[in-house]
PDB file of C-alpha atoms in Angstrom:
ATOM      1  CA  VAL A   1     266.983  69.361 -62.859  1.00 90.00           C
ATOM      2  CA  HIS A   2     263.658  71.246 -63.627  1.00 91.00           C
ATOM      3  CA  VAL A   3     262.787  72.754 -60.327  1.00 91.00           C
ATOM      4  CA  TYR A   4     259.174  72.776 -58.978  1.00 92.00           C
ATOM      5  CA  ILE A   5     259.800  75.779 -57.108  1.00 90.00           C
ATOM      6  CA  GLY A   6     256.731  78.435 -57.124  1.00 89.00           C
ATOM      7  CA  GLU A   7     254.170  75.282 -58.173  1.00 94.00           C
ATOM      8  CA  GLU A   8     254.058  73.760 -55.037  1.00 95.00           C
ATOM      9  CA  ALA A   9     250.382  74.735 -53.875  1.00 97.00           C
ATOM     10  CA  ILE A  10     249.207  72.418 -57.213  1.00 98.00           C
ATOM     11  CA  ALA A  11     250.541  69.146 -56.118  1.00 98.00           C
ATOM     12  CA  THR A  12     249.930  69.636 -52.426  1.00 98.00           C
ATOM     13  CA  GLY A  13     245.983  70.756 -52.747  1.00 98.00           C
ATOM     14  CA  VAL A  14     245.719  67.614 -55.638  1.00 98.00           C
ATOM     15  CA  CYS A  15     247.270  64.844 -53.639  1.00 98.00           C
ATOM     16  CA  PHE A  16     245.602  65.896 -50.445  1.00 98.00           C
ATOM     17  CA  ASN A  17     242.413  64.691 -51.901  1.00 98.00           C
ATOM     18  CA  LEU A  18     244.074  61.576 -53.473  1.00 98.00           C
ATOM     19  CA  LEU A  19     244.011  57.893 -51.582  1.00 97.00           C
ATOM     20  CA  LYS A  20     247.533  56.298 -51.603  1.00 96.00           C
ATOM     21  CA  THR A  21     245.647  53.455 -53.954  1.00 97.00           C
ATOM     22  CA  ASP A  22     245.015  56.735 -56.372  1.00 98.00           C
ATOM     23  CA  ARG A  23     247.466  57.097 -59.251  1.00 98.00           C
ATOM     24  CA  ILE A  24     249.558  59.950 -60.645  1.00 98.00           C
ATOM     25  CA  VAL A  25     251.299  60.620 -63.714  1.00 98.00           C
ATOM     26  CA  SER A  26     253.973  63.575 -63.461  1.00 97.00           C
ATOM     27  CA  HIS A  27     256.325  65.408 -66.028  1.00 95.00           C
ATOM     28  CA  HIS A  28     259.765  66.556 -65.856  1.00 91.00           C
ATOM     29  CA  ARG A  29     259.284  69.202 -63.244  1.00 92.00           C
ATOM     30  CA  GLY A  30     257.984  66.562 -61.025  1.00 91.00           C
ATOM     31  CA  HIS A  31     259.366  66.575 -57.568  1.00 93.00           C
ATOM     32  CA  GLY A  32     256.790  68.315 -55.924  1.00 95.00           C
ATOM     33  CA  HIS A  33     254.293  65.502 -57.191  1.00 97.00           C
ATOM     34  CA  CYS A  34     256.560  62.916 -55.881  1.00 96.00           C
ATOM     35  CA  ILE A  35     256.604  64.773 -52.303  1.00 96.00           C
ATOM     36  CA  ALA A  36     252.746  65.590 -52.132  1.00 97.00           C
ATOM     37  CA  LYS A  37     251.990  61.616 -53.357  1.00 97.00           C
ATOM     38  CA  GLY A  38     254.038  60.827 -50.247  1.00 96.00           C
ATOM     39  CA  ALA A  39     257.067  59.478 -51.649  1.00 96.00           C
ATOM     40  CA  ASP A  40     260.610  58.802 -50.027  1.00 96.00           C
ATOM     41  CA  ILE A  41     262.274  62.270 -49.940  1.00 95.00           C
ATOM     42  CA  ASN A  42     266.085  60.500 -49.667  1.00 97.00           C
ATOM     43  CA  ARG A  43     265.513  58.012 -52.147  1.00 96.00           C
ATOM     44  CA  MET A  44     263.936  60.944 -54.548  1.00 95.00           C
ATOM     45  CA  MET A  45     267.063  62.967 -54.034  1.00 95.00           C
ATOM     46  CA  ALA A  46     269.275  60.121 -54.403  1.00 96.00           C
ATOM     47  CA  GLU A  47     267.773  59.625 -57.794  1.00 95.00           C
ATOM     48  CA  VAL A  48     268.259  63.384 -58.834  1.00 93.00           C
ATOM     49  CA  PHE A  49     271.990  62.641 -57.931  1.00 94.00           C
ATOM     50  CA  GLY A  50     272.377  59.544 -60.008  1.00 94.00           C
ATOM     51  CA  LYS A  51     272.573  57.649 -56.534  1.00 96.00           C
ATOM     52  CA  ARG A  52     272.348  53.405 -56.835  1.00 96.00           C
ATOM     53  CA  THR A  53     270.396  54.201 -53.764  1.00 97.00           C
ATOM     54  CA  GLY A  54     267.858  56.305 -55.887  1.00 96.00           C
ATOM     55  CA  TYR A  55     264.361  54.787 -56.787  1.00 95.00           C
ATOM     56  CA  CYS A  56     265.312  53.753 -60.412  1.00 93.00           C
ATOM     57  CA  LYS A  57     269.283  53.132 -58.981  1.00 95.00           C
ATOM     58  CA  GLY A  58     270.334  56.225 -60.391  1.00 94.00           C
ATOM     59  CA  LYS A  59     269.288  55.597 -63.912  1.00 93.00           C
ATOM     60  CA  GLY A  60     266.493  57.495 -64.352  1.00 91.00           C
ATOM     61  CA  GLY A  61     267.885  60.853 -63.268  1.00 91.00           C
ATOM     62  CA  SER A  62     265.304  63.665 -62.130  1.00 90.00           C
ATOM     63  CA  MET A  63     263.077  63.254 -64.948  1.00 91.00           C
ATOM     64  CA  HIS A  64     262.132  59.500 -64.437  1.00 92.00           C
ATOM     65  CA  ILE A  65     261.344  59.015 -60.694  1.00 93.00           C
ATOM     66  CA  ALA A  66     258.028  56.450 -60.331  1.00 94.00           C
ATOM     67  CA  ASP A  67     257.182  54.497 -56.798  1.00 95.00           C
ATOM     68  CA  PHE A  68     254.494  52.315 -57.343  1.00 96.00           C
ATOM     69  CA  SER A  69     253.890  51.737 -53.813  1.00 96.00           C
ATOM     70  CA  VAL A  70     252.223  55.055 -53.207  1.00 97.00           C
ATOM     71  CA  GLY A  71     250.847  55.110 -56.800  1.00 97.00           C
ATOM     72  CA  MET A  72     253.259  57.607 -58.415  1.00 97.00           C
ATOM     73  CA  LEU A  73     253.616  55.959 -61.971  1.00 96.00           C
ATOM     74  CA  GLY A  74     256.218  57.894 -63.014  1.00 94.00           C
ATOM     75  CA  ALA A  75     257.608  61.452 -64.431  1.00 92.00           C
ATOM     76  CA  ASN A  76     258.361  61.824 -68.114  1.00 89.00           C
ATOM     77  CA  GLY A  77     260.985  64.372 -69.937  1.00 89.00           C
ATOM     78  CA  VAL A  78     258.714  64.348 -73.002  1.00 94.00           C
ATOM     79  CA  VAL A  79     256.161  67.006 -72.804  1.00 94.00           C
ATOM     80  CA  ALA A  80     252.732  65.726 -73.305  1.00 96.00           C
ATOM     81  CA  ALA A  81     253.812  62.134 -72.950  1.00 96.00           C
ATOM     82  CA  GLY A  82     252.061  61.602 -69.442  1.00 97.00           C
ATOM     83  CA  ILE A  83     248.877  62.031 -70.956  1.00 98.00           C
ATOM     84  CA  PRO A  84     248.710  58.963 -72.606  1.00 98.00           C
ATOM     85  CA  ILE A  85     249.853  56.934 -69.857  1.00 98.00           C
ATOM     86  CA  ALA A  86     247.595  58.544 -67.307  1.00 98.00           C
ATOM     87  CA  VAL A  87     244.653  57.968 -69.651  1.00 98.00           C
ATOM     88  CA  GLY A  88     245.686  54.229 -70.046  1.00 98.00           C
ATOM     89  CA  ALA A  89     246.260  53.497 -66.541  1.00 98.00           C
ATOM     90  CA  ALA A  90     242.986  55.127 -66.120  1.00 98.00           C
ATOM     91  CA  HIS A  91     241.241  52.811 -68.528  1.00 98.00           C
ATOM     92  CA  ALA A  92     242.894  49.791 -66.829  1.00 98.00           C
ATOM     93  CA  VAL A  93     241.012  50.761 -63.804  1.00 98.00           C
ATOM     94  CA  LYS A  94     238.069  50.311 -65.275  1.00 97.00           C
ATOM     95  CA  VAL A  95     238.403  47.191 -67.410  1.00 98.00           C
ATOM     96  CA  ARG A  96     239.375  45.774 -63.725  1.00 97.00           C
ATOM     97  CA  GLY A  97     236.446  47.528 -62.341  1.00 97.00           C
ATOM     98  CA  GLY A  98     238.217  49.200 -59.433  1.00 96.00           C
ATOM     99  CA  LYS A  99     237.616  51.955 -57.471  1.00 96.00           C
ATOM    100  CA  GLU A 100     240.881  54.294 -57.725  1.00 97.00           C
ATOM    101  CA  ILE A 101     241.311  57.523 -59.880  1.00 98.00           C
ATOM    102  CA  VAL A 102     244.088  58.944 -61.549  1.00 98.00           C
ATOM    103  CA  ALA A 103     245.477  61.996 -61.302  1.00 98.00           C
ATOM    104  CA  CYS A 104     247.579  63.422 -64.708  1.00 98.00           C
ATOM    105  CA  PHE A 105     249.779  66.530 -63.886  1.00 98.00           C
ATOM    106  CA  PHE A 106     251.348  68.620 -67.323  1.00 97.00           C
ATOM    107  CA  GLY A 107     252.362  71.789 -68.110  1.00 96.00           C
ATOM    108  CA  ASP A 108     250.363  74.769 -70.501  1.00 95.00           C
ATOM    109  CA  GLY A 109     253.087  73.840 -72.896  1.00 94.00           C
ATOM    110  CA  ALA A 110     251.685  70.188 -73.479  1.00 96.00           C
ATOM    111  CA  ILE A 111     248.419  71.596 -74.286  1.00 97.00           C
ATOM    112  CA  ASN A 112     250.131  72.041 -77.758  1.00 96.00           C
ATOM    113  CA  ARG A 113     250.637  68.823 -78.408  1.00 96.00           C
ATOM    114  CA  GLY A 114     248.744  66.241 -79.819  1.00 96.00           C
ATOM    115  CA  PRO A 115     248.718  63.979 -77.158  1.00 97.00           C
ATOM    116  CA  PHE A 116     246.664  66.325 -75.031  1.00 98.00           C
ATOM    117  CA  MET A 117     243.771  66.271 -77.275  1.00 97.00           C
ATOM    118  CA  GLU A 118     244.534  62.694 -77.723  1.00 98.00           C
ATOM    119  CA  GLY A 119     244.067  61.909 -74.402  1.00 98.00           C
ATOM    120  CA  LEU A 120     241.061  63.881 -73.461  1.00 98.00           C
ATOM    121  CA  ASN A 121     239.297  62.444 -76.456  1.00 98.00           C
ATOM    122  CA  TRP A 122     239.689  58.673 -75.248  1.00 98.00           C
ATOM    123  CA  ALA A 123     239.375  59.853 -71.331  1.00 98.00           C
ATOM    124  CA  ARG A 124     235.738  61.278 -72.473  1.00 98.00           C
ATOM    125  CA  VAL A 125     234.354  58.660 -74.967  1.00 98.00           C
ATOM    126  CA  HIS A 126     235.038  55.897 -72.402  1.00 98.00           C
ATOM    127  CA  ARG A 127     234.442  58.139 -69.146  1.00 98.00           C
ATOM    128  CA  LEU A 128     237.585  57.160 -67.602  1.00 98.00           C
ATOM    129  CA  PRO A 129     238.287  57.821 -63.890  1.00 98.00           C
ATOM    130  CA  ILE A 130     240.904  60.431 -64.475  1.00 98.00           C
ATOM    131  CA  LEU A 131     241.400  64.294 -63.070  1.00 98.00           C
ATOM    132  CA  PHE A 132     243.664  65.694 -65.717  1.00 98.00           C
ATOM    133  CA  VAL A 133     245.844  68.885 -63.884  1.00 98.00           C
ATOM    134  CA  CYS A 134     246.878  71.636 -66.287  1.00 98.00           C
ATOM    135  CA  GLU A 135     249.484  73.505 -64.141  1.00 97.00           C
ATOM    136  CA  ASP A 136     249.954  76.586 -65.924  1.00 96.00           C
ATOM    137  CA  ASN A 137     253.175  78.802 -64.888  1.00 94.00           C
ATOM    138  CA  ARG A 138     253.282  80.848 -68.287  1.00 91.00           C
ATOM    139  CA  TRP A 139     256.355  79.578 -70.034  1.00 90.00           C
ATOM    140  CA  SER A 140     256.685  76.691 -72.388  1.00 90.00           C
ATOM    141  CA  ALA A 141     260.423  76.321 -71.803  1.00 90.00           C
ATOM    142  CA  THR A 142     261.989  79.465 -73.135  1.00 90.00           C
ATOM    143  CA  THR A 143     258.959  81.197 -74.921  1.00 91.00           C
ATOM    144  CA  ALA A 144     255.819  82.846 -73.277  1.00 91.00           C
ATOM    145  CA  THR A 145     253.106  80.173 -73.838  1.00 92.00           C
ATOM    146  CA  ASP A 146     250.415  83.045 -74.430  1.00 90.00           C
ATOM    147  CA  ALA A 147     252.709  83.629 -77.603  1.00 92.00           C
ATOM    148  CA  MET A 148     252.444  80.064 -79.043  1.00 92.00           C
ATOM    149  CA  THR A 149     248.627  79.374 -77.737  1.00 94.00           C
ATOM    150  CA  ALA A 150     245.855  80.209 -80.316  1.00 94.00           C
ATOM    151  CA  GLY A 151     242.091  80.660 -78.276  1.00 92.00           C
ATOM    152  CA  GLU A 152     241.413  80.689 -74.866  1.00 92.00           C
ATOM    153  CA  GLY A 153     243.659  77.393 -73.666  1.00 93.00           C
ATOM    154  CA  ALA A 154     243.074  74.328 -71.853  1.00 96.00           C
ATOM    155  CA  LEU A 155     240.107  74.987 -70.154  1.00 96.00           C
ATOM    156  CA  ALA A 156     238.299  75.611 -73.473  1.00 96.00           C
ATOM    157  CA  ARG A 157     239.790  72.692 -75.363  1.00 97.00           C
ATOM    158  CA  ALA A 158     238.160  70.341 -72.485  1.00 97.00           C
ATOM    159  CA  LYS A 159     234.789  71.862 -73.134  1.00 96.00           C
ATOM    160  CA  SER A 160     234.965  71.222 -76.524  1.00 97.00           C
ATOM    161  CA  LEU A 161     235.689  67.666 -75.514  1.00 97.00           C
ATOM    162  CA  ASP A 162     232.692  67.847 -73.194  1.00 97.00           C
ATOM    163  CA  ILE A 163     234.841  67.421 -70.335  1.00 98.00           C
ATOM    164  CA  ALA A 164     233.836  69.904 -67.114  1.00 96.00           C
ATOM    165  CA  GLY A 165     236.553  71.701 -65.350  1.00 96.00           C
ATOM    166  CA  VAL A 166     237.578  74.609 -63.256  1.00 97.00           C
ATOM    167  CA  GLN A 167     239.756  77.362 -63.487  1.00 97.00           C
ATOM    168  CA  VAL A 168     241.819  78.607 -60.230  1.00 98.00           C
ATOM    169  CA  GLU A 169     243.187  81.943 -61.044  1.00 96.00           C
ATOM    170  CA  ASP A 170     245.549  82.027 -58.239  1.00 96.00           C
ATOM    171  CA  GLY A 171     247.058  78.577 -58.423  1.00 96.00           C
ATOM    172  CA  ASN A 172     249.425  79.247 -55.970  1.00 94.00           C
ATOM    173  CA  ASP A 173     246.533  79.345 -52.807  1.00 96.00           C
ATOM    174  CA  VAL A 174     246.893  76.170 -51.742  1.00 97.00           C
ATOM    175  CA  PHE A 175     243.333  76.169 -50.285  1.00 98.00           C
ATOM    176  CA  ALA A 176     241.851  77.768 -53.578  1.00 98.00           C
ATOM    177  CA  VAL A 177     243.501  74.562 -55.354  1.00 98.00           C
ATOM    178  CA  ASP A 178     242.387  72.346 -52.603  1.00 98.00           C
ATOM    179  CA  ALA A 179     238.750  73.235 -52.919  1.00 98.00           C
ATOM    180  CA  ALA A 180     238.560  72.937 -56.711  1.00 98.00           C
ATOM    181  CA  ALA A 181     240.432  69.588 -56.996  1.00 98.00           C
ATOM    182  CA  ARG A 182     238.044  68.310 -53.767  1.00 98.00           C
ATOM    183  CA  GLU A 183     235.020  69.147 -56.013  1.00 98.00           C
ATOM    184  CA  LEU A 184     236.488  67.630 -59.395  1.00 98.00           C
ATOM    185  CA  ILE A 185     237.771  64.488 -57.873  1.00 98.00           C
ATOM    186  CA  ALA A 186     234.796  63.693 -55.985  1.00 98.00           C
ATOM    187  CA  LYS A 187     232.841  64.082 -59.747  1.00 98.00           C
ATOM    188  CA  VAL A 188     235.573  61.974 -61.008  1.00 98.00           C
ATOM    189  CA  ARG A 189     235.140  59.225 -57.947  1.00 98.00           C
ATOM    190  CA  ALA A 190     231.060  59.223 -58.662  1.00 97.00           C
ATOM    191  CA  GLY A 191     231.403  58.005 -62.239  1.00 97.00           C
ATOM    192  CA  ASP A 192     231.409  61.308 -64.024  1.00 97.00           C
ATOM    193  CA  GLY A 193     234.138  60.525 -66.048  1.00 98.00           C
ATOM    194  CA  PRO A 194     236.893  62.768 -66.710  1.00 98.00           C
ATOM    195  CA  GLN A 195     237.553  66.546 -65.294  1.00 98.00           C
ATOM    196  CA  LEU A 196     239.944  69.292 -65.739  1.00 98.00           C
ATOM    197  CA  LEU A 197     241.503  71.608 -62.995  1.00 98.00           C
ATOM    198  CA  HIS A 198     243.470  74.636 -64.639  1.00 98.00           C
ATOM    199  CA  ALA A 199     245.662  75.981 -62.110  1.00 98.00           C
ATOM    200  CA  ILE A 200     247.820  79.534 -62.947  1.00 96.00           C
ATOM    201  CA  THR A 201     251.040  79.528 -61.257  1.00 95.00           C
ATOM    202  CA  TYR A 202     254.092  81.056 -62.144  1.00 92.00           C
ATOM    203  CA  ARG A 203     257.607  79.386 -62.772  1.00 88.00           C
ATOM    204  CA  VAL A 204     259.850  81.308 -60.872  1.00 88.00           C
ATOM    205  CA  LYS A 205     263.131  79.853 -62.093  1.00 89.00           C
ATOM    206  CA  GLY A 206     264.445  79.197 -65.449  1.00 87.00           C
ATOM    207  CA  HIS A 207     263.451  76.215 -67.517  1.00 90.00           C
ATOM    208  CA  VAL A 208     266.243  74.289 -65.778  1.00 90.00           C
ATOM    209  CA  SER A 209     268.402  74.726 -62.637  1.00 87.00           C
ATOM    210  CA  VAL A 210     271.074  76.262 -64.596  1.00 89.00           C
ATOM    211  CA  ASP A 211     269.126  78.865 -66.731  1.00 88.00           C
ATOM    212  CA  PRO A 212     269.544  82.428 -65.779  1.00 88.00           C
ATOM    213  CA  ALA A 213     266.111  83.246 -67.418  1.00 87.00           C
ATOM    214  CA  ALA A 214     267.932  85.997 -69.514  1.00 88.00           C
ATOM    215  CA  TYR A 215     264.782  86.025 -71.518  1.00 90.00           C
ATOM    216  CA  ARG A 216     262.240  87.232 -69.390  1.00 89.00           C
ATOM    217  CA  ASP A 217     261.559  90.424 -67.443  1.00 87.00           C
ATOM    218  CA  GLN A 218     263.350  90.239 -64.145  1.00 86.00           C
ATOM    219  CA  GLY A 219     260.550  92.786 -63.018  1.00 87.00           C
ATOM    220  CA  GLU A 220     257.745  89.971 -63.846  1.00 86.00           C
ATOM    221  CA  VAL A 221     259.881  87.475 -61.561  1.00 86.00           C
ATOM    222  CA  ALA A 222     260.039  90.080 -58.842  1.00 87.00           C
ATOM    223  CA  LYS A 223     256.276  90.175 -58.910  1.00 86.00           C
ATOM    224  CA  ALA A 224     255.228  86.341 -58.672  1.00 84.00           C
ATOM    225  CA  LEU A 225     257.681  86.255 -56.212  1.00 85.00           C
ATOM    226  CA  GLU A 226     255.555  88.839 -54.059  1.00 83.00           C
ATOM    227  CA  SER A 227     252.511  87.036 -54.680  1.00 72.00           C
TER     228      SER A 227
END
């Protein structure tokens, strides 16, 4: 299980500004997104434990939970794989002439994979109703993201494609995330095309629930827990 502990303010701040009819696409650390979008917690946890009473009858597990009734189009265990799914959903909205928008959550590691640039490019070319949300927890699995990311990161890459965005320096501040998300979502709804929210947070647990995270300074973790 890839836990979302420490990053909850992002899902909360973004989904608070979404309607039930809006869609979201999540990633392998997506349980907070399920809860924030209104999914049934009992069915979610049943899925995590592989029970047939779960959302996907226990066959999807922790990384593949979906609830179309609340606009949760699903999580994905492949890094960055949710981006083209979200872009496709947003394109479908535009083709149908719908009023919904799509929020696409992904981690900082995803910006170094092809679907990130491909998805943002397609969304900008077609002015799709989508908000890209980069949850920057500063660790890509067991590697510090800074050590493997060239340039200034997600926001700079989005701006190179003429996609506007906002960076929230303290992604654990739910009010700051809420304010930024409200501004960007209003622009998406107004037809201004894709926007990007870059929220800086911290992954206080290991990559997965059984990972002791011995590869990082525990002082760094302690500092994050205090903030």
